[in-house]
Tab-separated table of C-alpha atoms and ligand atoms in Angstrom:
chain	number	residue	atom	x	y	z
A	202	UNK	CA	51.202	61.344	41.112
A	203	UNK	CA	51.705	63.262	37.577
A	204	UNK	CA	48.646	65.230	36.699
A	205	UNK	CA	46.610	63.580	34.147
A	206	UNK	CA	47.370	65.455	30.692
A	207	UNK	CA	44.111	66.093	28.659
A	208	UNK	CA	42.497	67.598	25.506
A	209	UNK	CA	39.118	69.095	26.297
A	210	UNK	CA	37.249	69.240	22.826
A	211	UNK	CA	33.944	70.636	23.621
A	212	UNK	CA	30.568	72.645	22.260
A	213	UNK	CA	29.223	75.276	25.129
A	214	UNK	CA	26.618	74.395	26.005
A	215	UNK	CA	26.046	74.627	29.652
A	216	UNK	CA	27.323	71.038	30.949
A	217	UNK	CA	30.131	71.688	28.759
A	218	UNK	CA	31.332	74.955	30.858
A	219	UNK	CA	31.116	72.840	33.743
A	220	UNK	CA	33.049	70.593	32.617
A	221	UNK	CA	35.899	73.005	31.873
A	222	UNK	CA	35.278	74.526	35.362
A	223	UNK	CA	36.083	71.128	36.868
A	224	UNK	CA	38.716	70.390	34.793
A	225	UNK	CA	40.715	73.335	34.903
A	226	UNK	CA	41.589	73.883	38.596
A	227	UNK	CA	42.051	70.174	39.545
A	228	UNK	CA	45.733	69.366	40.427
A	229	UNK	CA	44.937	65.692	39.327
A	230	UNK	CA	44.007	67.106	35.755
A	231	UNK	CA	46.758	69.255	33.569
A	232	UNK	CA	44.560	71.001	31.538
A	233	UNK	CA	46.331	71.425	27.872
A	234	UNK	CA	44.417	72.826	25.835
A	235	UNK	CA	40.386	73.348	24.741
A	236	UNK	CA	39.233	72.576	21.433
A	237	UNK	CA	36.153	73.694	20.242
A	238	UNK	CA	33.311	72.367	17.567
A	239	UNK	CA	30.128	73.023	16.369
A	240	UNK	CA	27.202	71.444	18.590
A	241	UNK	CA	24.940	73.116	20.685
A	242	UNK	CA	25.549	76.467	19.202
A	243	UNK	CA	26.956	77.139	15.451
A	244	UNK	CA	31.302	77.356	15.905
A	245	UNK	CA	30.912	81.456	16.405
A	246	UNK	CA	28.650	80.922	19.550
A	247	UNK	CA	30.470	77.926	20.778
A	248	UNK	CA	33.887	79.659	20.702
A	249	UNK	CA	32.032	82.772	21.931
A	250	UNK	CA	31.025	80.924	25.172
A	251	UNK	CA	34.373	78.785	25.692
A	252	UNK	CA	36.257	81.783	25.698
A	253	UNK	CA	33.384	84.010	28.532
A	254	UNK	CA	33.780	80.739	30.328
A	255	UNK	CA	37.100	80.921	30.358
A	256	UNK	CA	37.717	84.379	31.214
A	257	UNK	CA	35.092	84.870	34.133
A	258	UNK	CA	36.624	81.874	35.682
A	259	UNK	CA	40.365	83.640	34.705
A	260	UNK	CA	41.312	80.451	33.137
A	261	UNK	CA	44.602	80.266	31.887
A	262	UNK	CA	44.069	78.029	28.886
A	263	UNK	CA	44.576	77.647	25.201
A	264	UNK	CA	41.794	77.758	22.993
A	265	UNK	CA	41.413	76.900	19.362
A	266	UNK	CA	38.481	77.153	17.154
A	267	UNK	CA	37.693	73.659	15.625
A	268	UNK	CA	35.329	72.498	12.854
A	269	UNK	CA	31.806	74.460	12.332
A	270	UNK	CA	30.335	71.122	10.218
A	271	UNK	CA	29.752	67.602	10.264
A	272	UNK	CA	32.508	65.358	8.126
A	273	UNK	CA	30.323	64.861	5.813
A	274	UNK	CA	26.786	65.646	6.190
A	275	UNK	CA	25.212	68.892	4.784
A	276	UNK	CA	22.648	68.671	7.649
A	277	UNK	CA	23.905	70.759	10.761
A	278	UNK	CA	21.656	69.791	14.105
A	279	UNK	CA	22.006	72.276	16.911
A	280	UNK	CA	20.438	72.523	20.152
A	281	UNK	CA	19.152	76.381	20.597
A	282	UNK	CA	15.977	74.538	22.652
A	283	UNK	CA	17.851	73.410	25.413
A	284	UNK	CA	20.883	76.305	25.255
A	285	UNK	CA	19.347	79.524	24.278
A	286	UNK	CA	20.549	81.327	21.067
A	287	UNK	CA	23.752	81.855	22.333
A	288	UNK	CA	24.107	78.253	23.224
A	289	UNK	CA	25.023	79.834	26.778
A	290	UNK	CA	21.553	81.785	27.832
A	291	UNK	CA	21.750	82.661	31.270
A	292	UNK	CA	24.893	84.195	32.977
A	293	UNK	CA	25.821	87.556	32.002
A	294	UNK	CA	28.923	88.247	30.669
A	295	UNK	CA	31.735	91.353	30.737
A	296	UNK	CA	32.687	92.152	27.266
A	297	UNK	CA	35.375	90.051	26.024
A	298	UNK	CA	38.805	90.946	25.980
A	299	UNK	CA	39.922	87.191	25.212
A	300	UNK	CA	40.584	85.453	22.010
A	301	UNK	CA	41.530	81.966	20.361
A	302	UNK	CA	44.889	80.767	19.660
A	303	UNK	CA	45.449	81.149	15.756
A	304	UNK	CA	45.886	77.415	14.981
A	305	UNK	CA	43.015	75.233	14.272
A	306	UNK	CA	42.001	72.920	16.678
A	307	UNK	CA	42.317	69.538	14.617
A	308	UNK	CA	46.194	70.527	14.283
A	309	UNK	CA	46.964	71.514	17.940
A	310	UNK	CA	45.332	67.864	18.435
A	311	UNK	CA	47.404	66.355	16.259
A	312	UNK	CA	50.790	68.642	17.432
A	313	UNK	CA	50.016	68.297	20.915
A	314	UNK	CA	49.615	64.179	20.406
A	315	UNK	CA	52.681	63.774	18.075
A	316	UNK	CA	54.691	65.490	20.448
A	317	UNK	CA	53.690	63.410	23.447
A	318	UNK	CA	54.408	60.827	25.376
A	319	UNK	CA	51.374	58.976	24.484
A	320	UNK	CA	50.174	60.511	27.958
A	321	UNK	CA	47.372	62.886	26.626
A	322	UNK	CA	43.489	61.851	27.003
A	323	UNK	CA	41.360	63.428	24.839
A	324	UNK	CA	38.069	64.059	25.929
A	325	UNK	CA	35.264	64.656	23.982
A	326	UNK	CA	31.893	66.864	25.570
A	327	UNK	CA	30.561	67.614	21.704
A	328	UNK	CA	30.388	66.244	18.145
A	329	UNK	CA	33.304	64.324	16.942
A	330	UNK	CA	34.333	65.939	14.385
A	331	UNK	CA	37.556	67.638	15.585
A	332	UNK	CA	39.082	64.100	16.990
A	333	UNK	CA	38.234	62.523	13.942
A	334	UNK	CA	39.414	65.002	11.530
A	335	UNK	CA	42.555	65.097	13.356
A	336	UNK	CA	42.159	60.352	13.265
A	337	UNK	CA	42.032	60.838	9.324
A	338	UNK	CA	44.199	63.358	8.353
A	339	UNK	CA	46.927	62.224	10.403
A	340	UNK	CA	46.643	58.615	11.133
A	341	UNK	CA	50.209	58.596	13.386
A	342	UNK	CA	48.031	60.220	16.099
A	343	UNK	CA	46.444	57.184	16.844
A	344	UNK	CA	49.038	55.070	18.604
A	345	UNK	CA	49.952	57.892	20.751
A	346	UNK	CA	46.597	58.934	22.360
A	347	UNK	CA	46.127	57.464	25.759
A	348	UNK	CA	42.138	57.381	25.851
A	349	UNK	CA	39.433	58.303	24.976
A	350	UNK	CA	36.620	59.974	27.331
A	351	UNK	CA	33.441	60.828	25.198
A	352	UNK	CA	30.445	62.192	26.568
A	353	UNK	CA	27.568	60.782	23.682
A	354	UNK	CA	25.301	57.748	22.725
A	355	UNK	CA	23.311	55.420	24.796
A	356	UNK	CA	22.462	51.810	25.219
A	357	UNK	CA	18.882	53.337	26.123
A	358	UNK	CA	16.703	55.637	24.340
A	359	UNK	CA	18.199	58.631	22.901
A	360	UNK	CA	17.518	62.526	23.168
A	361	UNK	CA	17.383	63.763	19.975
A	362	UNK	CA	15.600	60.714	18.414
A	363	UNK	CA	14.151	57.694	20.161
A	364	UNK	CA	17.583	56.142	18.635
A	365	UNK	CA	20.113	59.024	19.190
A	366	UNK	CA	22.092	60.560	21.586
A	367	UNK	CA	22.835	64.725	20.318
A	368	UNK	CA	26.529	64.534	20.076
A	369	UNK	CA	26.452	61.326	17.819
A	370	UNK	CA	23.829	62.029	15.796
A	371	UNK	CA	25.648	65.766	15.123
A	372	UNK	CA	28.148	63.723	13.330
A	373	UNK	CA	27.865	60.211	13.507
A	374	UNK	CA	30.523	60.212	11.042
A	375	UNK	CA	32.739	60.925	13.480
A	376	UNK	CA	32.032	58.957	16.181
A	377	UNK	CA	32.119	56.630	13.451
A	378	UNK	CA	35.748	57.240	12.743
A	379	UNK	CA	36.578	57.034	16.509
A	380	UNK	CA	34.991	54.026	17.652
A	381	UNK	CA	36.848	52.074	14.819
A	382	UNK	CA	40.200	53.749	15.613
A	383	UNK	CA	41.042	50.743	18.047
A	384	UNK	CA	41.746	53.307	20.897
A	385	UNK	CA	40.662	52.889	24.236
A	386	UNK	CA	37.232	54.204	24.562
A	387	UNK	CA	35.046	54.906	27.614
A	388	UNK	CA	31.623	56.001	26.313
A	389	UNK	CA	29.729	58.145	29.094
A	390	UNK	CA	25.868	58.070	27.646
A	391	UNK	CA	22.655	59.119	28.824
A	392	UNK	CA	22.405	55.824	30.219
A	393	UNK	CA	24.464	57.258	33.097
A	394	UNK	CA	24.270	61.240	32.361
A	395	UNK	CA	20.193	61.205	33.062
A	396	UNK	CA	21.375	59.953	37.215
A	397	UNK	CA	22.674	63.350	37.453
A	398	UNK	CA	19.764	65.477	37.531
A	399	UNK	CA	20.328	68.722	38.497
A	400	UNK	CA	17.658	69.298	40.910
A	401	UNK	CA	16.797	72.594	42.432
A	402	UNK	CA	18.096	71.032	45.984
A	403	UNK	CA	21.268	70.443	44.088
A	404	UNK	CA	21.353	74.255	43.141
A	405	UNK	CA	20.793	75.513	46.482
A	406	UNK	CA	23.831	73.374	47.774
A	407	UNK	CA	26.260	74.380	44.953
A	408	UNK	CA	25.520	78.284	45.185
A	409	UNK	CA	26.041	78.421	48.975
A	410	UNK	CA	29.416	77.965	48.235
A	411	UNK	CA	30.069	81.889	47.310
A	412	UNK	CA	32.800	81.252	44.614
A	413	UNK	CA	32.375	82.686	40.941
A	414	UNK	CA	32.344	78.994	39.828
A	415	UNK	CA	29.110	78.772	42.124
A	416	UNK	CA	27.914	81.595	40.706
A	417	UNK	CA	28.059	80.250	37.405
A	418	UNK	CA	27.068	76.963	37.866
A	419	UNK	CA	23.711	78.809	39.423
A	420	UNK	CA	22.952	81.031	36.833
A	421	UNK	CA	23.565	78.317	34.196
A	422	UNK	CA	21.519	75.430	36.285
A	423	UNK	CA	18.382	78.190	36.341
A	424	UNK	CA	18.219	78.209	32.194
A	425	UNK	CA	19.278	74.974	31.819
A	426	UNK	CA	16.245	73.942	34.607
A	427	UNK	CA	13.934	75.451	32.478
A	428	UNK	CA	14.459	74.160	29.017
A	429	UNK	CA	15.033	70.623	30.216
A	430	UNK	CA	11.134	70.519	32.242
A	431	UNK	CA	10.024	72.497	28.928
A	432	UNK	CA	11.081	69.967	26.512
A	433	UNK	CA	12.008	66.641	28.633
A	434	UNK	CA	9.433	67.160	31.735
A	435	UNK	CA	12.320	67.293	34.501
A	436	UNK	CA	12.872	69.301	37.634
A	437	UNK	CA	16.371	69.084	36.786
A	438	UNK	CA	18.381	68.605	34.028
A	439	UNK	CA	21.304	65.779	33.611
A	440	UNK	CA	24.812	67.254	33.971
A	441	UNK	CA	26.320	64.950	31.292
A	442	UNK	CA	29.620	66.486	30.454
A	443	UNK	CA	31.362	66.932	33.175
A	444	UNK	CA	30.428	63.056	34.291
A	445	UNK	CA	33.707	62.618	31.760
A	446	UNK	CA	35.972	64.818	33.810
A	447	UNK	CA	34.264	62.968	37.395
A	448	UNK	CA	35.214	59.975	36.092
A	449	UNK	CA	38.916	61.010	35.199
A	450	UNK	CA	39.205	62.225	38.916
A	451	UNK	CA	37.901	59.645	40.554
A	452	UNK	CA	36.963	56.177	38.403
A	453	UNK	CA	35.007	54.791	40.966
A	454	UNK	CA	32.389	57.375	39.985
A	455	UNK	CA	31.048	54.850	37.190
A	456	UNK	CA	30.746	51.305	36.306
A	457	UNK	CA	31.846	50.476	33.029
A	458	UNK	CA	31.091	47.287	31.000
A	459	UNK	CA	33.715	45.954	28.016
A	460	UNK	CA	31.764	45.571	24.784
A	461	UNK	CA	31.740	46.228	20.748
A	462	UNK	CA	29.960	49.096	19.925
A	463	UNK	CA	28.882	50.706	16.618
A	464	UNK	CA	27.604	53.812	15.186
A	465	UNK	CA	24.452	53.457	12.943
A	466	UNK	CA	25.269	55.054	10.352
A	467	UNK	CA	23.507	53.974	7.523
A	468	UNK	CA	19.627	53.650	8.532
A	469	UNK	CA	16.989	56.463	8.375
A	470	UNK	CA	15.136	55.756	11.627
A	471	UNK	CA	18.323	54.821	13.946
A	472	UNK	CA	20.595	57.231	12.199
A	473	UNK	CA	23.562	57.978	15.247
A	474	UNK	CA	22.509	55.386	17.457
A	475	UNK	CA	25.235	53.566	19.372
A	476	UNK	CA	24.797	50.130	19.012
A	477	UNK	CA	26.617	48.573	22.286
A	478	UNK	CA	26.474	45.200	22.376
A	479	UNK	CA	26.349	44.410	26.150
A	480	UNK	CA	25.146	40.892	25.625
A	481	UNK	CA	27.968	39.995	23.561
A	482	UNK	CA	25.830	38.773	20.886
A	483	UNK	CA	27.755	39.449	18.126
A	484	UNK	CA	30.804	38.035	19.323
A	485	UNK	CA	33.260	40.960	18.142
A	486	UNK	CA	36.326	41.852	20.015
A	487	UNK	CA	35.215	44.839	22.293
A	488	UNK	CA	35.946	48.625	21.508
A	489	UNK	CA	34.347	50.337	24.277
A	490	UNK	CA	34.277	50.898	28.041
A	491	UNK	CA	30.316	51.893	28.045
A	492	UNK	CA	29.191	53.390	31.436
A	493	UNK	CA	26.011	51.511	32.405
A	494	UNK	CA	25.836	53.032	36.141
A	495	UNK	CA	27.119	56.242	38.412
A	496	UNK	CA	27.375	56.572	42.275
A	497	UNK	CA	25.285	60.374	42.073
A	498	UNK	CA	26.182	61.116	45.503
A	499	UNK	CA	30.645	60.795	44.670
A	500	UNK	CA	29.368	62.804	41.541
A	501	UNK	CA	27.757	65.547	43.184
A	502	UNK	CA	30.629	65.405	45.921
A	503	UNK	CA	33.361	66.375	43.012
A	504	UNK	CA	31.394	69.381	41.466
A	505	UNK	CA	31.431	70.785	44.805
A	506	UNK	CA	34.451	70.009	45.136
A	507	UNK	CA	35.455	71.537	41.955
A	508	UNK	CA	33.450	74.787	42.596
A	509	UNK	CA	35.125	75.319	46.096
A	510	UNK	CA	38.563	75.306	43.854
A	511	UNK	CA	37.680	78.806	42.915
A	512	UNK	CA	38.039	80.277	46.451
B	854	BDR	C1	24.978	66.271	25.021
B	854	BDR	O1	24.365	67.140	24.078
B	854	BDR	C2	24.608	68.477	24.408
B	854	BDR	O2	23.435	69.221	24.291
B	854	BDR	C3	25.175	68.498	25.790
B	854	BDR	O3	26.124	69.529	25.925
B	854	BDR	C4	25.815	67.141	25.935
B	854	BDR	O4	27.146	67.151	25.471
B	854	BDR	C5	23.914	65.462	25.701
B	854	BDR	O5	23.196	64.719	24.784
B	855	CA	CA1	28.320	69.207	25.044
């Protein structure tokens, strides 16, 4: 079978760099390119980190620097106290001899997707903003993207708020703009991201495999560990990104459910909440694929899988 050709647009963060481990070095997956925004870190620390990721892994990949704002909101959220002030506190790094492709990332997305076949997923780990950007400033782009694989929201209660999920309430703009863009999307929330906890059992196992991926993945698990029981009371925190590149490997990994969803993006107290409408109640024509469960063993199966790839 043809490799699956995606767009990883992403905010490093430490789920997000394993995510690109997993999705680099996975025949199933054809890597294109990385895009990056502003997220966990401001855009200087999130390129920073996608490009240390990158190199210590010796990733052969594109990388373009994205947008460092929301669309439209003057108010920039960032997570320094779950990622550290780099937005990638923990591993060490050699000094980098790497650096971004020149173009910015909303026009390789909409190059890369005008040139295609309408094969290319894009899959988003961070805000929106670079996919939508790239949905409003060049409209053609829509009828050629295959899918859409977003890491954000949830049907539950949110992380940032008791309403919102961090990457939507970044820029609920933009998910805004890409959950109306009549694409195929398959939301991956906390709903299914918080089954993945990273426990300290599931450390041990992954760093017994003696690869530099394993290596990584420890050293960011141990900072992420900490933050998460510091501010959410786990042992272990959820690995949500890279449930998006799971899934593309092996579908069976979640159970999705057809319904209309919509970004709140007009009230004060529910500001960035995706509103999915599971029981159907307001009769709308669905837009979403929105995970509501995830087998964690499979899961846990393909990162180790995916950090053995680095033998
Ligand atoms: C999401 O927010 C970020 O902090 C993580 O990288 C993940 O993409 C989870 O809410
Ligand atoms: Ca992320």
């Amino acid at each position: 079978m043809e490799p699956r050709k995606i767009i990883l647009d992403c905010d490093p963060g430490h789920d997000d760099a394993i995510a690109i481990m997993l999705a680099a070095k996975n025949p199933a997956i054809d890597l294109l390119g990385i895009t990056v925004v502003a997220g966990n870190q401001t855009l200087d620390k999130t390129l920073v980190n996608t490009l240390n990721v990158c190199q210590f892994l010796d990733l052969d990949v594109p990388v373009y620097k994205g947008c460092g704002q929301p669309m439209i909101r003057d108010k920039q959220v960032i997570a320094p106290e779950i990622h550290g002030e780099s937005g990638l506190d923990g591993p060490q790094f050699e000094a980098l001899s790497r650096d971004p492709e020149s173009q910015h990332a909303v026009n390789y997305i909409i190059d890369t997707l005008l040139a295609s076949d309408g094969d290319v997923t894009v899959v988003t780990t961070g805000p929106m903003t670079n996919l939508a950007m790239a949905m409003r400033l060049c409209p053609d782009i829509l009828p050629k993207i295959h899918e859409i694989v977003l890491m954000g929201g949830c049907y539950q209660l949110g992380n940032m708020t008791p309403a919102a999920e961090f990457n939507v309430l970044a820029d609920a703009d933009a998910a805004h703009v890409v959950f109306t863009s009549g694409r195929s999307i398959t939301m991956v929330g906390l709903d299914v991201t918080r089954k993945v906890l990273c426990l300290p059992s599931i450390v041990e196992r992954m760093g017994k495999n003696q690869t530099r991926a394993a290596k990584l993945f420890v050293d960011l698990m141990m900072f992420f560990n900490k933050t998460q029981k510091q501010v959410f009371g786990w042992d272990g925190g959820p690995l949500h990104d890279p449930v998006t590149i799971a899934y593309l490997l092996d579908p069976t990994v979640l159970t999705t459910k057809s319904c209309f969803t919509q970004i709140d993006i007009r009230s004060e107290q529910s500001y960035g909440r995706t509103n999915c409408d599971l029981f159907n109640i307001f009769k709308r024509p669905p837009n979403s694929f929105v995970a509501v469960d995830i087998d964690v063993a499979k899961f846990w199966d393909i990162i180790e899988m995916g950090i053995r790839a680095y033998a």
